[in-house]
Amino acid sequence: MTLDTVLPFIIPILWVAWLTYWLVCARNVKPDQWRESGRSRLLHRLPLLLSSVLLALPRWLPRVLRLRIVPAAVWPSALGAVLVAAGLAFSAWARRHLGRNWSAHVVVKEGHSLIRTGPYRRIRHPIYTGILLGFLGTAVAIGELRGFLAFVLATVSFARKSRLEEARMRELFPDYEQYQRESSALVPFVY
C-alpha cells in the first residue's frame, strides 16, 4: 500500500469516526430549559447541509463545481488529511470540555454553566473552529471548487449560529461580555 492509495480513505474514515463519537456523546447531555425555534435552526443548518452535499455527492453536482483549483497530487491530499485530523480532534477536545452542556442547537440547558477551560480559555466556539478546519482540510484534499464552496457555506452557518449563542450567553451570564473581551470567537488573535 502506498500513500496515494490510502489517502482517499483517510478523510472519510476520520469524518465517520468523529460523527460516531459525536452521536455517542450526544446521549449524555443536560435537559433543555430553552431552545431556539425550528425556523432559526433551519437558517443555520441549511448551509451546513448544503456543505455536506457538496462534499459527499460530487456526481450530483454541476460540472463547474467539480472544477479543480488545487493540483492533483499527493501533497494536497496529505495536507488535507492532517488538517481534517487536527480540526476534528480539536473539536472533540472542545466537546469534551463542554460535557453535558453541549447541544447541536442554540439552547440553554438546565443548570447551564459557562465553560472557560481547555480550548474555551482562548476561543469561545472551538468546536466550530475545529469543524471548519476539518472542512478546509477536506476542501484542500478534494481540490475542487465544490470543497471551498462547502467551506464558505459552513463558515456562514457557524458564524450565524455563534452570534445567536453569544446573544443568549450575554443574557444568561453577567460575566460573558468580559469573556468576549478576553477571547476570540473562532481564531485566536484574528476573529
mmCIF file of C-alpha atoms in Angstrom:
data_model
loop_
_atom_site.group_PDB
_atom_site.id
_atom_site.type_symbol
_atom_site.label_atom_id
_atom_site.label_comp_id
_atom_site.label_asym_id
_atom_site.label_seq_id
_atom_site.Cartn_x
_atom_site.Cartn_y
_atom_site.Cartn_z
ATOM 1 C CA MET A 1 0.000 0.000 0.000
ATOM 2 C CA THR A 2 1.233 3.455 -0.880
ATOM 3 C CA LEU A 3 0.241 6.833 0.499
ATOM 4 C CA ASP A 4 -1.655 7.805 -2.648
ATOM 5 C CA THR A 5 -3.805 4.645 -2.437
ATOM 6 C CA VAL A 6 -4.581 5.092 1.283
ATOM 7 C CA LEU A 7 -5.266 8.842 1.344
ATOM 8 C CA PRO A 8 -8.677 8.732 -0.390
ATOM 9 C CA PHE A 9 -9.974 6.610 2.504
ATOM 10 C CA ILE A 10 -8.419 8.505 5.414
ATOM 11 C CA ILE A 11 -10.610 11.612 5.334
ATOM 12 C CA PRO A 12 -13.954 9.758 5.106
ATOM 13 C CA ILE A 13 -12.817 7.455 7.933
ATOM 14 C CA LEU A 14 -11.894 10.472 10.076
ATOM 15 C CA TRP A 15 -15.290 12.108 9.484
ATOM 16 C CA VAL A 16 -17.198 8.868 10.207
ATOM 17 C CA ALA A 17 -15.188 8.257 13.409
ATOM 18 C CA TRP A 18 -15.806 11.842 14.505
ATOM 19 C CA LEU A 19 -19.530 11.617 13.737
ATOM 20 C CA THR A 20 -19.775 8.338 15.668
ATOM 21 C CA TYR A 21 -18.066 9.946 18.675
ATOM 22 C CA TRP A 22 -20.428 12.922 18.391
ATOM 23 C CA LEU A 23 -23.545 10.740 18.316
ATOM 24 C CA VAL A 24 -22.402 8.677 21.296
ATOM 25 C CA CYS A 25 -21.618 11.801 23.351
ATOM 26 C CA ALA A 26 -24.934 13.442 22.418
ATOM 27 C CA ARG A 27 -26.812 10.907 24.515
ATOM 28 C CA ASN A 28 -25.461 12.220 27.819
ATOM 29 C CA VAL A 29 -26.443 15.901 27.957
ATOM 30 C CA LYS A 30 -28.461 18.026 30.357
ATOM 31 C CA PRO A 31 -32.142 18.619 29.568
ATOM 32 C CA ASP A 32 -33.010 21.801 27.678
ATOM 33 C CA GLN A 33 -34.511 24.719 29.543
ATOM 34 C CA TRP A 34 -34.899 26.887 26.402
ATOM 35 C CA ARG A 35 -34.429 26.070 22.704
ATOM 36 C CA GLU A 36 -34.272 28.215 19.560
ATOM 37 C CA SER A 37 -37.156 27.983 17.122
ATOM 38 C CA GLY A 38 -37.248 25.482 14.275
ATOM 39 C CA ARG A 39 -37.066 28.317 11.726
ATOM 40 C CA SER A 40 -33.939 29.688 13.381
ATOM 41 C CA ARG A 41 -32.313 26.225 13.388
ATOM 42 C CA LEU A 42 -33.106 25.828 9.708
ATOM 43 C CA LEU A 43 -31.365 29.101 8.841
ATOM 44 C CA HIS A 44 -28.001 27.850 10.088
ATOM 45 C CA ARG A 45 -28.497 24.157 9.335
ATOM 46 C CA LEU A 46 -29.360 24.596 5.665
ATOM 47 C CA PRO A 47 -25.925 25.986 4.671
ATOM 48 C CA LEU A 48 -24.283 23.158 6.640
ATOM 49 C CA LEU A 49 -26.451 20.589 4.880
ATOM 50 C CA LEU A 50 -25.534 22.099 1.506
ATOM 51 C CA SER A 51 -21.856 21.924 2.521
ATOM 52 C CA SER A 52 -22.214 18.228 3.256
ATOM 53 C CA VAL A 53 -23.917 17.593 -0.086
ATOM 54 C CA LEU A 54 -21.132 19.441 -1.909
ATOM 55 C CA LEU A 55 -18.517 17.244 -0.251
ATOM 56 C CA ALA A 56 -20.294 13.894 -0.273
ATOM 57 C CA LEU A 57 -22.205 13.802 -3.565
ATOM 58 C CA PRO A 58 -19.973 15.149 -6.339
ATOM 59 C CA ARG A 59 -21.694 13.184 -9.117
ATOM 60 C CA TRP A 60 -24.944 15.048 -8.496
ATOM 61 C CA LEU A 61 -23.298 18.438 -8.913
ATOM 62 C CA PRO A 62 -22.868 20.611 -11.996
ATOM 63 C CA ARG A 63 -19.529 20.190 -13.725
ATOM 64 C CA VAL A 64 -18.412 23.737 -12.854
ATOM 65 C CA LEU A 65 -18.445 22.842 -9.134
ATOM 66 C CA ARG A 66 -16.064 19.968 -9.844
ATOM 67 C CA LEU A 67 -13.512 22.316 -11.389
ATOM 68 C CA ARG A 68 -10.076 21.509 -9.949
ATOM 69 C CA ILE A 69 -8.398 24.511 -8.299
ATOM 70 C CA VAL A 70 -5.708 22.653 -6.312
ATOM 71 C CA PRO A 71 -3.222 20.467 -8.184
ATOM 72 C CA ALA A 72 -3.987 16.747 -8.284
ATOM 73 C CA ALA A 73 -1.040 15.483 -6.258
ATOM 74 C CA VAL A 74 -0.310 13.552 -3.088
ATOM 75 C CA TRP A 75 0.780 16.591 -1.055
ATOM 76 C CA PRO A 76 -2.631 18.383 -1.058
ATOM 77 C CA SER A 77 -4.351 15.157 -0.044
ATOM 78 C CA ALA A 78 -1.841 14.558 2.748
ATOM 79 C CA LEU A 79 -2.075 18.165 3.941
ATOM 80 C CA GLY A 80 -5.869 17.945 3.832
ATOM 81 C CA ALA A 81 -5.868 14.744 5.894
ATOM 82 C CA VAL A 82 -3.632 16.366 8.519
ATOM 83 C CA LEU A 83 -5.927 19.420 8.686
ATOM 84 C CA VAL A 84 -9.030 17.228 8.997
ATOM 85 C CA ALA A 85 -7.449 15.117 11.752
ATOM 86 C CA ALA A 86 -6.265 18.203 13.653
ATOM 87 C CA GLY A 87 -9.577 20.014 13.282
ATOM 88 C CA LEU A 88 -11.771 17.104 14.298
ATOM 89 C CA ALA A 89 -9.505 16.261 17.242
ATOM 90 C CA PHE A 90 -9.656 19.896 18.359
ATOM 91 C CA SER A 91 -13.453 19.916 18.144
ATOM 92 C CA ALA A 92 -13.629 16.630 20.103
ATOM 93 C CA TRP A 93 -11.373 18.125 22.801
ATOM 94 C CA ALA A 94 -13.694 21.134 22.994
ATOM 95 C CA ARG A 95 -16.756 18.882 23.089
ATOM 96 C CA ARG A 96 -15.237 17.001 25.996
ATOM 97 C CA HIS A 97 -14.763 20.261 27.934
ATOM 98 C CA LEU A 98 -18.382 21.275 27.332
ATOM 99 C CA GLY A 99 -19.521 17.998 28.804
ATOM 100 C CA ARG A 100 -23.226 17.811 29.474
ATOM 101 C CA ASN A 101 -23.758 21.476 28.430
ATOM 102 C CA TRP A 102 -23.340 20.564 24.742
ATOM 103 C CA SER A 103 -26.181 20.754 22.242
ATOM 104 C CA ALA A 104 -26.478 20.695 18.468
ATOM 105 C CA HIS A 105 -28.958 23.577 18.767
ATOM 106 C CA VAL A 106 -28.843 27.001 20.340
ATOM 107 C CA VAL A 107 -30.212 26.138 23.772
ATOM 108 C CA VAL A 108 -29.980 26.896 27.439
ATOM 109 C CA LYS A 109 -29.539 23.753 29.499
ATOM 110 C CA GLU A 110 -30.881 23.193 32.985
ATOM 111 C CA GLY A 111 -28.049 24.239 35.278
ATOM 112 C CA HIS A 112 -26.142 25.666 32.295
ATOM 113 C CA SER A 113 -22.634 26.831 33.114
ATOM 114 C CA LEU A 114 -20.119 28.993 31.285
ATOM 115 C CA ILE A 115 -17.166 26.809 30.313
ATOM 116 C CA ARG A 116 -13.771 28.555 30.230
ATOM 117 C CA THR A 117 -11.405 25.578 30.420
ATOM 118 C CA GLY A 118 -9.341 23.834 27.756
ATOM 119 C CA PRO A 119 -9.800 25.434 24.343
ATOM 120 C CA TYR A 120 -12.547 27.673 25.771
ATOM 121 C CA ARG A 121 -9.887 29.708 27.560
ATOM 122 C CA ARG A 122 -8.909 31.382 24.282
ATOM 123 C CA ILE A 123 -11.719 30.549 21.836
ATOM 124 C CA ARG A 124 -15.449 30.916 22.512
ATOM 125 C CA HIS A 125 -16.508 28.477 19.771
ATOM 126 C CA PRO A 126 -13.672 25.930 19.464
ATOM 127 C CA ILE A 127 -15.999 23.197 18.228
ATOM 128 C CA TYR A 128 -16.830 25.349 15.201
ATOM 129 C CA THR A 129 -13.152 26.190 14.767
ATOM 130 C CA GLY A 130 -12.254 22.511 14.654
ATOM 131 C CA ILE A 131 -15.086 21.554 12.331
ATOM 132 C CA LEU A 132 -14.212 24.417 9.973
ATOM 133 C CA LEU A 133 -10.590 23.263 9.932
ATOM 134 C CA GLY A 134 -11.943 19.822 9.008
ATOM 135 C CA PHE A 135 -13.980 21.349 6.169
ATOM 136 C CA LEU A 136 -10.933 23.293 4.972
ATOM 137 C CA GLY A 137 -8.788 20.154 5.044
ATOM 138 C CA THR A 138 -11.424 18.257 3.104
ATOM 139 C CA ALA A 139 -11.578 21.069 0.535
ATOM 140 C CA VAL A 140 -7.782 21.054 0.106
ATOM 141 C CA ALA A 141 -7.740 17.275 -0.299
ATOM 142 C CA ILE A 142 -10.600 17.282 -2.824
ATOM 143 C CA GLY A 143 -9.008 20.193 -4.644
ATOM 144 C CA GLU A 144 -12.220 21.173 -6.403
ATOM 145 C CA LEU A 145 -14.303 24.338 -6.291
ATOM 146 C CA ARG A 146 -17.103 22.460 -4.501
ATOM 147 C CA GLY A 147 -14.875 21.851 -1.479
ATOM 148 C CA PHE A 148 -14.084 25.512 -0.998
ATOM 149 C CA LEU A 149 -17.719 26.475 -1.541
ATOM 150 C CA ALA A 150 -18.627 23.925 1.155
ATOM 151 C CA PHE A 151 -16.102 25.567 3.490
ATOM 152 C CA VAL A 152 -17.616 29.015 2.839
ATOM 153 C CA LEU A 153 -21.149 27.742 3.459
ATOM 154 C CA ALA A 154 -20.078 26.032 6.695
ATOM 155 C CA THR A 155 -18.397 29.265 7.801
ATOM 156 C CA VAL A 156 -21.619 31.200 7.135
ATOM 157 C CA SER A 157 -23.583 28.608 9.120
ATOM 158 C CA PHE A 158 -21.299 28.700 12.149
ATOM 159 C CA ALA A 159 -20.961 32.492 12.073
ATOM 160 C CA ARG A 160 -24.748 32.843 12.299
ATOM 161 C CA LYS A 161 -25.102 30.181 14.963
ATOM 162 C CA SER A 162 -22.278 31.627 17.072
ATOM 163 C CA ARG A 163 -23.916 35.079 17.027
ATOM 164 C CA LEU A 164 -27.175 33.540 18.287
ATOM 165 C CA GLU A 165 -25.350 31.627 21.010
ATOM 166 C CA GLU A 166 -23.432 34.691 22.112
ATOM 167 C CA ALA A 167 -26.602 36.769 22.404
ATOM 168 C CA ARG A 168 -28.140 34.078 24.611
ATOM 169 C CA MET A 169 -24.957 33.725 26.720
ATOM 170 C CA ARG A 170 -24.820 37.502 27.307
ATOM 171 C CA GLU A 171 -28.375 37.292 28.675
ATOM 172 C CA LEU A 172 -27.582 34.287 30.837
ATOM 173 C CA PHE A 173 -24.126 35.091 32.222
ATOM 174 C CA PRO A 174 -23.254 38.570 33.565
ATOM 175 C CA ASP A 175 -19.520 37.896 33.021
ATOM 176 C CA TYR A 176 -19.924 36.866 29.362
ATOM 177 C CA GLU A 177 -19.010 40.287 27.968
ATOM 178 C CA GLN A 178 -15.741 40.134 29.910
ATOM 179 C CA TYR A 179 -15.146 36.656 28.477
ATOM 180 C CA GLN A 180 -15.751 38.056 24.975
ATOM 181 C CA ARG A 181 -13.099 40.717 25.536
ATOM 182 C CA GLU A 182 -10.596 38.112 26.740
ATOM 183 C CA SER A 183 -11.124 35.548 23.953
ATOM 184 C CA SER A 184 -11.601 35.173 20.209
ATOM 185 C CA ALA A 185 -14.760 33.864 18.585
ATOM 186 C CA LEU A 186 -13.155 31.325 16.227
ATOM 187 C CA VAL A 187 -9.489 32.053 15.541
ATOM 188 C CA PRO A 188 -7.182 33.375 18.286
ATOM 189 C CA PHE A 189 -5.856 36.899 17.608
ATOM 190 C CA VAL A 190 -7.856 37.052 14.333
ATOM 191 C CA TYR A 191 -11.603 36.707 14.958
#
